XYZ file of C-alpha atoms in Angstrom:
719
model
C -39.570 104.763 79.775
C -41.470 101.174 78.046
C -40.292 98.332 76.633
C -36.829 98.691 77.007
C -37.714 98.123 80.669
C -39.638 94.703 79.870
C -37.755 93.176 76.636
C -35.278 93.314 74.332
C -32.136 94.137 76.759
C -28.941 95.534 75.224
C -25.574 94.551 77.147
C -24.299 98.057 78.047
C -21.824 96.563 80.119
C -19.909 94.446 77.065
C -18.431 97.907 76.311
C -15.122 98.610 78.723
C -15.123 101.938 81.024
C -11.415 102.690 80.132
C -9.303 103.911 83.143
C -11.093 103.429 85.626
C -10.190 101.996 89.067
C -12.628 99.798 91.034
C -14.942 102.280 92.389
C -14.913 100.663 95.894
C -11.179 101.888 96.406
C -12.383 105.087 96.075
C -12.019 107.360 98.981
C -15.242 108.932 99.609
C -13.859 112.531 99.486
C -12.743 111.244 95.957
C -16.099 110.283 94.707
C -17.667 113.515 93.465
C -14.131 114.028 91.344
C -14.736 110.695 90.663
C -17.764 111.135 89.108
C -16.638 114.168 87.034
C -13.847 112.792 85.697
C -15.130 109.243 84.637
C -18.914 109.040 84.303
C -20.330 112.394 82.995
C -20.686 112.688 79.541
C -19.028 115.322 77.602
C -21.847 118.151 77.308
C -21.011 118.727 73.661
C -20.813 115.043 72.504
C -24.580 115.184 74.250
C -25.259 118.006 72.320
C -24.350 116.620 69.089
C -26.612 113.147 70.255
C -29.096 116.312 70.843
C -29.260 117.152 67.414
C -29.651 113.687 65.887
C -32.560 112.841 67.791
C -33.887 116.266 66.908
C -33.260 115.338 63.295
C -34.664 111.413 63.648
C -37.810 112.943 65.338
C -38.465 116.269 62.719
C -37.514 113.666 59.919
C -40.859 110.952 60.855
C -43.302 113.613 61.779
C -42.625 115.345 58.366
C -43.002 111.843 56.826
C -46.290 109.941 55.991
C -46.103 108.443 59.194
C -48.905 109.440 61.701
C -46.910 111.121 64.385
C -48.702 113.339 66.887
C -45.587 113.972 69.362
C -42.332 112.553 70.744
C -41.359 112.279 74.065
C -37.586 111.537 75.306
C -36.936 108.227 77.384
C -34.536 106.009 79.056
C -31.201 107.035 80.405
C -31.222 110.086 77.743
C -34.679 110.789 78.737
C -33.935 111.376 82.439
C -30.559 112.803 82.089
C -28.525 109.963 83.766
C -26.676 109.311 80.635
C -23.306 107.543 81.674
C -19.878 108.534 79.430
C -19.420 105.990 76.530
C -22.585 103.691 76.535
C -26.199 104.197 77.669
C -29.674 103.646 76.734
C -32.459 105.956 75.516
C -35.627 105.996 73.528
C -37.513 108.595 71.298
C -41.436 107.501 71.953
C -43.739 107.684 68.910
C -47.277 108.878 70.049
C -48.888 108.150 66.728
C -52.449 109.600 65.367
C -53.928 106.014 64.382
C -53.632 104.533 67.996
C -56.554 105.455 70.284
C -56.166 103.048 73.060
C -53.700 100.984 74.935
C -55.079 97.882 72.824
C -54.376 99.245 69.662
C -51.072 100.572 70.788
C -50.998 96.305 71.157
C -52.565 95.418 68.403
C -50.641 97.531 66.248
C -47.277 97.875 67.649
C -44.804 95.384 64.894
C -47.034 97.221 61.750
C -45.712 100.880 62.710
C -42.292 99.493 63.958
C -41.866 98.122 60.241
C -43.731 101.228 59.260
C -41.302 103.454 60.684
C -38.330 100.892 60.049
C -39.238 101.236 55.840
C -39.130 105.206 56.463
C -35.708 105.223 58.166
C -34.284 103.353 55.203
C -34.733 106.179 53.178
C -32.528 108.394 55.595
C -28.914 108.587 54.292
C -27.740 108.709 57.969
C -30.232 106.958 60.144
C -31.127 103.954 58.077
C -29.369 101.105 60.239
C -31.995 100.806 62.495
C -32.343 97.571 63.578
C -35.686 95.927 64.556
C -34.746 93.843 67.766
C -38.431 92.185 67.744
C -40.844 92.564 70.651
C -41.777 95.904 69.244
C -38.440 97.202 69.499
C -36.202 99.308 66.943
C -33.006 100.868 67.877
C -30.316 102.828 66.105
C -27.025 102.996 67.625
C -26.085 106.555 68.062
C -22.379 107.391 68.239
C -20.401 110.844 68.495
C -16.857 111.329 69.745
C -16.644 107.831 71.393
C -20.799 108.684 73.152
C -22.911 106.243 72.622
C -26.794 105.957 72.757
C -28.562 103.146 72.078
C -31.663 104.734 70.946
C -35.010 102.766 70.514
C -38.235 103.836 68.577
C -41.013 103.203 70.460
C -44.827 103.713 68.434
C -47.266 104.388 71.776
C -50.715 105.335 72.651
C -51.108 108.959 74.297
C -53.272 108.743 77.135
C -52.493 112.535 78.615
C -53.998 114.163 75.232
C -51.542 116.746 75.470
C -52.290 117.005 79.507
C -49.725 117.100 81.735
C -51.579 115.821 84.673
C -53.106 112.627 84.506
C -56.105 112.084 86.624
C -57.401 108.367 87.569
C -59.417 107.901 84.452
C -56.617 107.649 82.799
C -55.043 104.732 85.059
C -58.776 102.972 85.710
C -58.285 102.731 81.830
C -54.985 101.228 82.045
C -56.078 98.613 84.336
C -59.330 97.750 82.485
C -57.317 97.363 79.213
C -54.358 95.080 80.391
C -56.846 92.911 82.062
C -58.724 92.978 78.728
C -55.920 91.721 76.367
C -53.724 90.138 79.467
C -51.245 92.335 79.227
C -47.925 91.932 81.495
C -47.315 94.700 84.223
C -45.566 97.774 82.888
C -46.660 96.644 79.294
C -47.260 100.395 78.321
C -45.524 101.809 80.707
C -43.945 103.406 77.571
C -47.290 105.353 77.061
C -46.341 107.307 79.967
C -42.924 108.360 78.663
C -43.800 112.757 79.251
C -44.750 111.769 82.797
C -41.386 110.244 83.566
C -39.320 112.838 81.675
C -40.998 115.477 84.261
C -40.768 113.139 86.883
C -36.666 113.151 86.924
C -36.764 116.705 85.033
C -36.970 118.537 88.617
C -34.497 116.883 90.143
C -31.330 118.748 91.213
C -28.274 118.029 89.128
C -26.386 116.419 92.083
C -29.219 113.612 92.158
C -28.755 112.459 88.691
C -24.764 112.784 89.659
C -25.206 110.432 92.548
C -27.938 108.126 90.222
C -24.655 107.717 87.686
C -22.660 106.638 90.681
C -24.961 104.020 91.966
C -25.761 103.009 87.931
C -21.740 102.751 87.408
C -21.236 100.441 90.635
C -24.090 98.223 89.623
C -22.370 97.683 85.830
C -19.296 96.839 87.620
C -20.931 94.141 89.764
C -22.804 92.646 86.410
C -18.856 92.541 85.171
C -17.955 90.667 88.142
C -20.901 88.404 87.741
C -20.679 88.126 84.458
C -24.230 88.716 83.445
C -26.090 91.631 80.976
C -27.469 94.064 82.852
C -31.041 94.849 83.453
C -31.949 98.353 82.373
C -35.129 97.622 84.628
C -32.961 97.270 87.778
C -30.841 99.827 86.414
C -34.052 102.034 86.469
C -35.444 100.940 89.670
C -31.945 101.754 91.051
C -31.966 105.375 89.842
C -35.700 105.651 91.602
C -34.140 104.112 94.715
C -31.491 107.279 94.638
C -34.546 109.717 93.984
C -36.258 108.068 96.909
C -33.277 108.213 99.254
C -32.432 111.996 98.599
C -36.309 112.379 98.955
C -36.641 111.019 101.949
C -33.206 112.122 103.712
C -32.272 115.022 102.402
C -33.783 117.421 99.610
C -30.960 119.487 99.674
C -29.421 120.664 96.497
C -26.270 120.788 97.588
C -25.279 117.406 99.575
C -22.413 115.037 100.308
C -22.228 112.571 97.664
C -20.542 109.773 100.157
C -23.929 110.105 102.905
C -25.909 109.867 99.846
C -24.275 106.564 98.194
C -24.136 105.218 101.960
C -27.961 105.811 102.081
C -28.758 103.754 98.599
C -26.429 101.120 99.284
C -28.110 100.503 103.310
C -31.788 100.483 101.397
C -30.276 97.996 98.772
C -28.810 95.982 102.199
C -32.834 95.813 103.250
C -33.881 94.781 100.192
C -35.999 92.190 102.248
C -38.075 95.017 103.666
C -37.776 97.483 100.504
C -41.167 99.075 99.433
C -40.992 102.189 97.699
C -44.052 104.374 95.678
C -44.871 107.901 94.641
C -48.370 109.614 94.677
C -47.265 112.252 92.291
C -49.551 111.067 89.451
C -51.886 108.296 90.842
C -53.001 107.782 94.428
C -55.316 106.011 96.811
C -58.350 108.480 96.585
C -59.746 106.178 93.660
C -61.091 102.535 94.228
C -59.901 100.891 91.462
C -56.644 102.878 91.506
C -56.596 102.033 94.762
C -56.720 98.674 95.045
C -54.447 98.042 92.049
C -51.631 100.217 94.107
C -52.162 97.897 97.014
C -51.843 94.627 95.410
C -48.548 95.680 94.157
C -47.882 97.091 97.419
C -48.746 93.591 99.188
C -46.070 91.893 96.233
C -43.473 90.007 97.495
C -40.192 92.296 98.942
C -38.383 94.648 97.042
C -41.002 96.431 95.395
C -39.869 99.840 93.582
C -42.904 101.391 92.116
C -42.541 103.170 88.293
C -44.011 106.661 89.549
C -46.014 106.831 86.361
C -47.335 103.768 86.155
C -49.328 101.398 89.283
C -48.902 98.392 87.131
C -45.152 98.304 86.777
C -42.951 97.025 89.885
C -39.464 97.471 88.760
C -38.091 95.825 92.068
C -39.324 92.290 91.096
C -36.427 89.981 91.847
C -35.034 88.069 88.856
C -32.465 86.549 91.370
C -30.586 89.689 91.410
C -31.401 91.631 94.471
C -29.405 89.000 96.798
C -26.000 89.481 94.341
C -27.185 92.906 95.190
C -27.025 93.078 98.587
C -23.944 91.149 99.299
C -22.478 93.543 97.112
C -23.879 96.724 99.111
C -22.614 94.873 102.396
C -19.171 94.688 100.936
C -18.718 98.051 99.996
C -20.413 99.887 103.009
C -17.458 98.057 104.928
C -14.992 99.547 102.480
C -12.004 101.538 104.337
C -12.571 103.794 101.505
C -16.131 104.542 102.219
C -15.460 104.719 106.091
C -13.468 108.013 105.740
C -14.781 109.006 109.356
C -16.588 106.981 112.117
C -19.123 106.402 111.867
C -19.954 106.869 108.539
C -23.110 109.345 108.390
C -25.825 108.756 106.021
C -29.512 110.044 105.874
C -32.305 108.635 108.063
C -34.006 106.658 105.479
C -36.501 103.999 106.240
C -37.050 100.818 103.527
C -40.725 101.043 104.092
C -43.805 103.307 104.392
C -45.921 103.659 107.490
C -48.894 104.266 105.036
C -48.704 100.705 103.494
C -47.826 99.138 106.930
C -50.462 96.274 107.783
C -52.425 96.977 111.232
C -50.354 93.466 112.325
C -47.254 94.923 112.136
C -47.408 98.490 113.866
C -45.658 97.025 116.429
C -42.700 95.858 114.491
C -42.716 99.341 112.974
C -42.233 100.895 115.469
C -39.771 98.732 116.805
C -37.577 98.139 113.945
C -38.200 101.842 112.706
C -38.628 104.256 115.756
C -37.121 103.513 118.810
C -33.795 104.865 119.507
C -30.741 102.589 119.591
C -29.934 101.154 123.335
C -26.259 102.380 123.403
C -26.850 105.353 121.882
C -29.686 106.050 124.617
C -26.994 105.287 127.140
C -24.243 107.440 125.783
C -26.828 110.488 125.707
C -27.262 109.951 129.302
C -24.013 109.434 130.099
C -23.167 113.137 128.331
C -26.196 114.783 129.761
C -25.378 113.682 133.519
C -21.799 115.155 132.410
C -23.153 118.340 131.059
C -25.707 118.655 133.605
C -22.824 118.002 136.266
C -20.712 121.038 134.952
C -23.601 122.945 135.037
C -24.636 122.659 138.654
C -20.912 122.689 139.897
C -18.430 124.837 138.125
C -20.801 126.691 135.387
C -21.312 129.763 138.110
C -19.070 129.035 140.597
C -17.421 132.200 140.205
C -20.791 133.782 140.858
C -23.353 134.825 143.379
C -25.726 132.873 141.048
C -26.392 129.379 142.547
C -28.590 126.141 140.760
C -31.158 125.487 142.961
C -31.682 122.391 140.640
C -31.426 120.876 137.156
C -34.404 119.145 135.273
C -34.383 117.622 132.736
C -37.635 117.068 129.922
C -38.073 116.732 126.271
C -38.874 113.370 124.614
C -35.549 111.612 125.214
C -36.397 112.122 129.704
C -40.048 111.314 129.012
C -39.185 108.104 126.998
C -40.549 109.017 123.688
C -37.696 110.045 121.844
C -37.596 108.684 118.010
C -34.527 107.380 116.194
C -33.816 110.186 114.666
C -34.210 114.212 115.692
C -35.223 114.047 118.872
C -35.143 116.680 121.647
C -34.201 117.175 125.214
C -34.324 120.045 127.419
C -32.145 120.712 130.375
C -34.072 123.438 132.812
C -31.933 125.342 135.235
C -33.460 126.509 138.049
C -31.302 129.970 139.291
C -30.980 131.377 142.560
C -30.874 134.530 140.990
C -34.310 134.257 139.122
C -36.823 135.305 142.105
C -39.755 135.442 139.734
C -41.638 134.978 136.937
C -40.513 138.639 135.816
C -37.233 138.103 136.752
C -37.058 135.147 134.110
C -38.338 137.152 131.584
C -36.120 139.635 131.966
C -32.715 138.065 132.600
C -32.378 134.667 131.139
C -31.003 136.194 128.154
C -28.126 137.256 130.133
C -27.648 133.587 131.662
C -27.972 132.103 127.962
C -25.045 133.966 126.765
C -23.222 133.259 130.286
C -23.656 129.426 129.941
C -22.854 129.168 126.033
C -19.421 130.657 126.738
C -18.554 128.268 129.496
C -20.298 125.167 127.322
C -18.172 126.213 124.840
C -14.757 125.885 126.788
C -15.805 123.125 128.685
C -16.829 120.719 125.591
C -13.364 121.485 124.086
C -12.444 119.207 127.094
C -14.563 116.556 126.909
C -14.696 114.303 124.710
C -18.696 115.400 122.999
C -19.906 116.274 119.784
C -21.232 119.294 120.049
C -22.642 121.672 117.324
C -24.346 125.020 118.928
C -26.962 126.763 117.019
C -26.712 130.346 116.601
C -29.068 132.922 117.042
C -29.647 136.575 115.706
C -31.881 137.472 118.750
C -31.026 140.141 120.659
C -32.600 138.720 123.822
C -32.211 134.587 123.629
C -34.346 132.566 125.782
C -32.693 129.457 125.215
C -29.252 127.646 124.503
C -29.830 125.084 122.303
C -26.912 122.834 120.826
C -27.166 119.402 119.117
C -25.378 116.412 120.854
C -24.320 113.652 118.202
C -23.002 109.992 118.678
C -19.582 109.614 117.757
C -20.189 105.557 117.098
C -23.745 106.426 115.894
C -25.799 108.061 113.160
C -28.238 109.306 115.762
C -28.189 112.594 117.465
C -30.850 114.880 120.203
C -31.187 118.361 119.739
C -30.637 120.013 122.935
C -32.064 123.180 124.716
C -31.182 124.908 128.150
C -33.335 126.480 129.558
C -33.118 129.188 132.714
C -35.753 129.005 134.426
C -37.445 130.773 137.833
C -38.097 127.532 140.795
C -41.821 128.789 140.991
C -42.698 125.192 142.229
C -39.856 124.207 144.536
C -39.048 120.665 146.036
C -41.463 118.190 145.053
C -42.859 115.582 147.392
C -45.066 112.521 145.775
C -46.231 115.045 143.031
C -47.260 117.785 145.038
C -45.501 121.046 145.107
C -44.044 122.834 148.155
C -45.648 126.772 146.788
C -49.411 126.385 146.217
C -49.329 129.959 145.427
C -46.833 129.318 141.936
C -50.614 128.650 139.891
C -51.919 131.492 141.483
C -48.715 134.057 140.654
C -48.896 132.895 136.987
C -52.551 133.534 136.509
C -52.136 136.635 138.243
C -49.245 137.756 135.836
C -51.169 136.322 132.861
C -54.173 138.074 133.381
C -52.515 141.401 134.115
C -50.343 141.457 131.288
C -50.045 140.922 127.526
C -48.264 137.439 127.982
C -48.786 134.011 125.836
C -49.850 131.512 127.673
C -47.290 129.225 128.228
C -44.681 131.825 128.374
C -43.619 130.075 131.280
C -43.949 126.493 130.654
C -40.327 125.803 131.603
C -40.641 126.174 135.011
C -43.514 123.446 134.854
C -41.119 121.213 132.998
C -40.724 118.293 135.559
C -44.464 117.949 136.296
C -44.646 117.871 131.823
C -42.087 115.177 131.830
C -43.777 112.995 135.321
C -47.305 113.295 132.848
C -45.859 111.298 130.129
C -42.711 109.281 131.514
C -45.093 107.757 134.002
C -47.498 106.325 131.634
C -47.440 102.604 130.297
C -44.474 101.510 127.845
C -47.037 100.610 124.674
C -48.964 104.314 125.213
C -45.256 105.799 124.591
C -44.492 103.524 121.762
C -48.049 104.792 120.329
C -46.765 108.576 120.895
C -43.309 107.575 118.638
C -46.049 106.351 116.137
C -47.913 109.498 116.000
C -44.994 111.930 116.150
C -43.277 110.036 113.114
C -46.774 110.289 111.490
C -46.561 114.117 112.558
C -42.956 113.955 110.997
C -44.338 112.732 107.409
C -46.815 115.172 107.222
C -44.483 118.220 108.323
C -42.410 117.012 105.162
C -45.201 116.567 102.705
C -45.917 120.060 103.018
C -43.589 122.207 100.744
C -44.092 125.264 102.385
C -43.727 125.290 106.387
C -47.094 125.742 107.401
C -47.311 126.655 111.756
C -48.648 123.144 112.449
C -49.397 122.766 116.333
C -46.743 121.758 118.854
C -45.643 117.904 119.028
C -46.355 118.027 122.823
C -50.131 118.804 121.579
C -50.325 115.283 120.012
C -48.384 113.601 123.275
C -51.274 115.089 124.808
C -53.784 113.933 122.466
C -52.737 110.313 122.224
C -52.881 110.585 126.204
C -56.330 111.446 126.333
C -57.342 109.251 123.438
C -56.071 106.232 125.447
C -57.573 107.494 128.687
C -60.686 107.954 127.436
C -60.683 104.914 125.099
C -58.981 101.861 126.498
C -56.800 102.415 129.775
C -55.620 99.025 129.364
C -51.484 98.737 129.342
C -51.740 96.187 126.479
C -54.085 97.391 123.829
C -54.204 97.813 119.548
C -51.781 100.348 118.107
C -53.616 100.700 115.012
C -57.089 101.365 117.042
C -54.950 103.981 119.394
C -53.450 105.549 116.215
C -57.248 105.248 114.147
C -58.531 106.816 117.176
C -56.074 109.872 117.295
C -56.762 110.496 113.612
C -60.221 110.951 114.221
C -59.679 113.328 116.938
C -57.765 115.308 114.737
C -60.172 115.877 111.784
C -62.762 116.754 114.624
C -60.089 119.553 115.883
C -62.689 122.202 115.384
C -64.285 120.443 118.733
C -61.459 119.365 120.955
C -61.437 120.594 124.339
C -59.551 118.626 126.510
C -58.033 118.952 130.180
C -56.695 117.362 133.151
C -57.082 118.348 137.163
C -53.646 115.928 137.948
C -51.965 119.132 139.191
C -54.656 122.255 139.225
C -58.166 121.700 139.420
C -61.495 123.534 139.928
C -61.950 123.457 143.589
C -60.543 127.326 144.462
C -61.017 130.270 143.163
C -59.687 131.915 141.144
C -58.252 128.826 139.322
C -61.968 127.974 138.820
C -62.997 130.951 137.078
C -60.054 130.770 135.272
C -60.269 127.591 134.096
C -63.805 128.225 132.826
C -62.809 130.752 130.790
C -59.776 129.082 129.435
C -61.958 125.982 128.305
C -64.500 127.779 126.638
C -61.778 129.678 124.438
C -62.274 128.931 120.408
C -61.570 125.211 119.566
C -59.514 123.111 119.965
C -58.443 123.696 123.259
C -55.995 121.022 125.162
C -54.504 122.380 127.999
C -51.148 121.857 129.182
C -51.434 119.434 132.800
C -48.502 121.116 134.050
C -49.598 125.062 132.908
C -53.320 126.512 132.999
C -52.116 129.233 130.848
C -50.934 126.844 128.097
C -53.392 125.956 125.515
C -51.717 123.593 123.309
C -54.543 123.327 121.298
C -54.346 127.010 120.480
C -57.766 127.768 118.608
C -56.722 129.535 115.113
C -53.072 129.977 116.367
C -51.975 126.684 114.237
C -52.716 125.487 111.207
C -54.883 122.387 112.623
C -56.818 121.959 109.417
C -53.968 120.940 107.650
C -53.031 118.187 109.573
C -56.983 117.275 109.436
C -56.649 117.185 105.739
C -54.169 114.798 106.099
C -55.322 112.691 108.700
C -58.408 112.313 106.236
C -56.085 110.478 103.704
C -54.313 108.122 106.269
C -57.876 106.570 107.069
C -57.645 104.484 103.500
C -54.115 103.340 104.627
C -53.078 100.103 105.377
C -52.703 100.664 109.039
C -56.397 100.308 109.394
C -57.019 97.524 107.773
C -57.358 93.586 109.652
C -55.741 90.894 107.796
C -57.804 88.621 105.794
C -57.351 85.959 103.512
C -59.422 88.239 100.402
C -59.136 91.599 100.155
C -63.208 91.641 99.890
C -63.222 90.719 103.244
C -60.890 92.956 104.744
C -62.004 95.048 107.863
C -61.091 98.402 108.391
C -60.056 99.360 111.998
C -62.420 101.299 114.222
C -61.647 103.935 116.103
C -62.649 104.063 120.117
C -65.542 105.482 121.068
C -63.722 108.641 122.680
C -65.493 112.260 124.084
C -64.105 115.038 121.872
C -64.874 117.713 124.997
C -63.545 116.893 128.089
C -66.368 119.056 130.695
C -65.475 119.617 134.246
C -68.559 117.508 135.368
C -66.935 114.931 133.839
C -63.488 115.260 136.298
C -66.080 114.897 138.714
C -65.796 118.637 139.477
C -68.756 120.024 140.967
C -69.398 123.637 139.170
C -71.710 126.551 140.674
C -73.342 129.421 138.829
C -71.032 132.289 138.570
C -70.517 135.163 135.591
C -67.822 133.032 134.011
C -70.268 129.890 134.153
C -71.735 128.203 130.876
C -74.386 125.589 131.863
C -73.243 123.923 128.240
C -70.410 122.942 130.073
C -72.195 120.661 132.717
């Protein structure tokens, strides 16, 4: 990476690609074959070019020129070389370049010195000084060409693989001092760039070849020269699409290219960056990074140099957007309907300013209305089948069907939402019978539903289990016309509550039976929460619309944290964060029209204080009667965090040590520096941080209006 990105462009499109038809006419299922047959260079040719590059490297390191070490950059170093002709770089880290300023001052002299040295070599004496600190050699082996640039550079890493903030602070200081262009010293970080791409699967690089070839075809039609900077930006955009949408080593190429094209279509919102080598921790680096991220879109930051915005528009993005829309509309790429792509947002929540959070939720998190209508219709069909036909030849009857999950609560995300269908069966007459018989009913329901779905226009995919006694039947319901889906669970359950009248159960003994069973056995808390699905749903569904939007935002944040964690830790359930969000709003605002940023900030603050949390509600149970009072006092004295399910007093979704709250708390602390919590201002120095609402971390019986009298389980600290 380096000057070949910011100066001295080579017209790589001037060399024709022989035997290629128009890429947009290639059928989606043949794209992989197209890459292999037309775009991937011959391995033997690359090996011979490797030998040439190594020979040049050895020659220069053994000459009088003080070369300490070398790094390979450009498409050649990133292993994204296209067949026929491509760019590359050999970065020469020099012993007498001690600073970034040295590199700028000595660059032309060292280029001249390297050129003179190469002229003494019988094979590599055709190096061409292209000016601007660029010396180029054309390497050609059996038709495969690499325009190899030789670039003397300062080594800021001192042989280390991991840079620290001091390196980037010095970079910014030096750039200000010598008035360097953004990205002018990007060449110094070629080793990091090489490592960034080395870690990516070969299939991702094959997808990059396809995107680059498409771009070069566009350039031919426009009769313009290709931009190495824009090519590299498209490579990074492809990596971003894969990281955010897939992360699998084996994936569908057509789905991948559709995702990249969709992102290009949204170039006016595109803001892509990484924190692999730099982050928001250091103030100087953070300010540099935020300055870039606030630039006019599109923004695609070099993952090794925060000063280098490769998405900076030179007029090409409008043409690219039109070309992307044209290919996306081609029948060849739409071999199925809807043509699938990964769900990848064009921008990051972390860098979304506080005043744009409402738009972020509306644009990116709310499900498509048409999709919700389709899901509601499909769920109705399934529920009617379950009620009327699933058990028509059995003595078991469906007493009622209750819809739960985020879809029923009104908090579904655009992608990957969940929904529950709870079947209350007449044969399940107690909690104990539910525990012992539900697996048999799950198997029966699956057999019946598999037969039924063949007669319906429903795209249903069942998940298989290796459990001996499955508790739930899970399946995925996908729209036939939209790229959205919902994961469904069907749960057989005991009708512990009976009919609900205005929120009051006709069976007041339901909790008494549950608590007695819970105390007398080794049941885990929340074991029978499905019996209380209706109360859970009603508790969230009845909340204001804007509060549900905040819940969506928190759930999306949770998914981002989960994705970031390479090992899959046992994180708290999303339901715990839904309840925490409701609690934060009830205690901190209570207004239907509130500031989303303040609410989000408050929830992160509560997560950080997870070791103090004790939260509960008395909407469905309370402290008035024994044994509930004694049981609740025991529950709220458990190890924190304690977050009691408002529908099920045995369900502590805070869980104490059961889940890794510490990991979420660590992420929450990092997010406090997010743009989400900055008030807009005309000056960076004058910006103010969003403050959290004042919310108590401990809910007490007295704060709920309960009169608690001393008992053997009473703790005065509870109030």
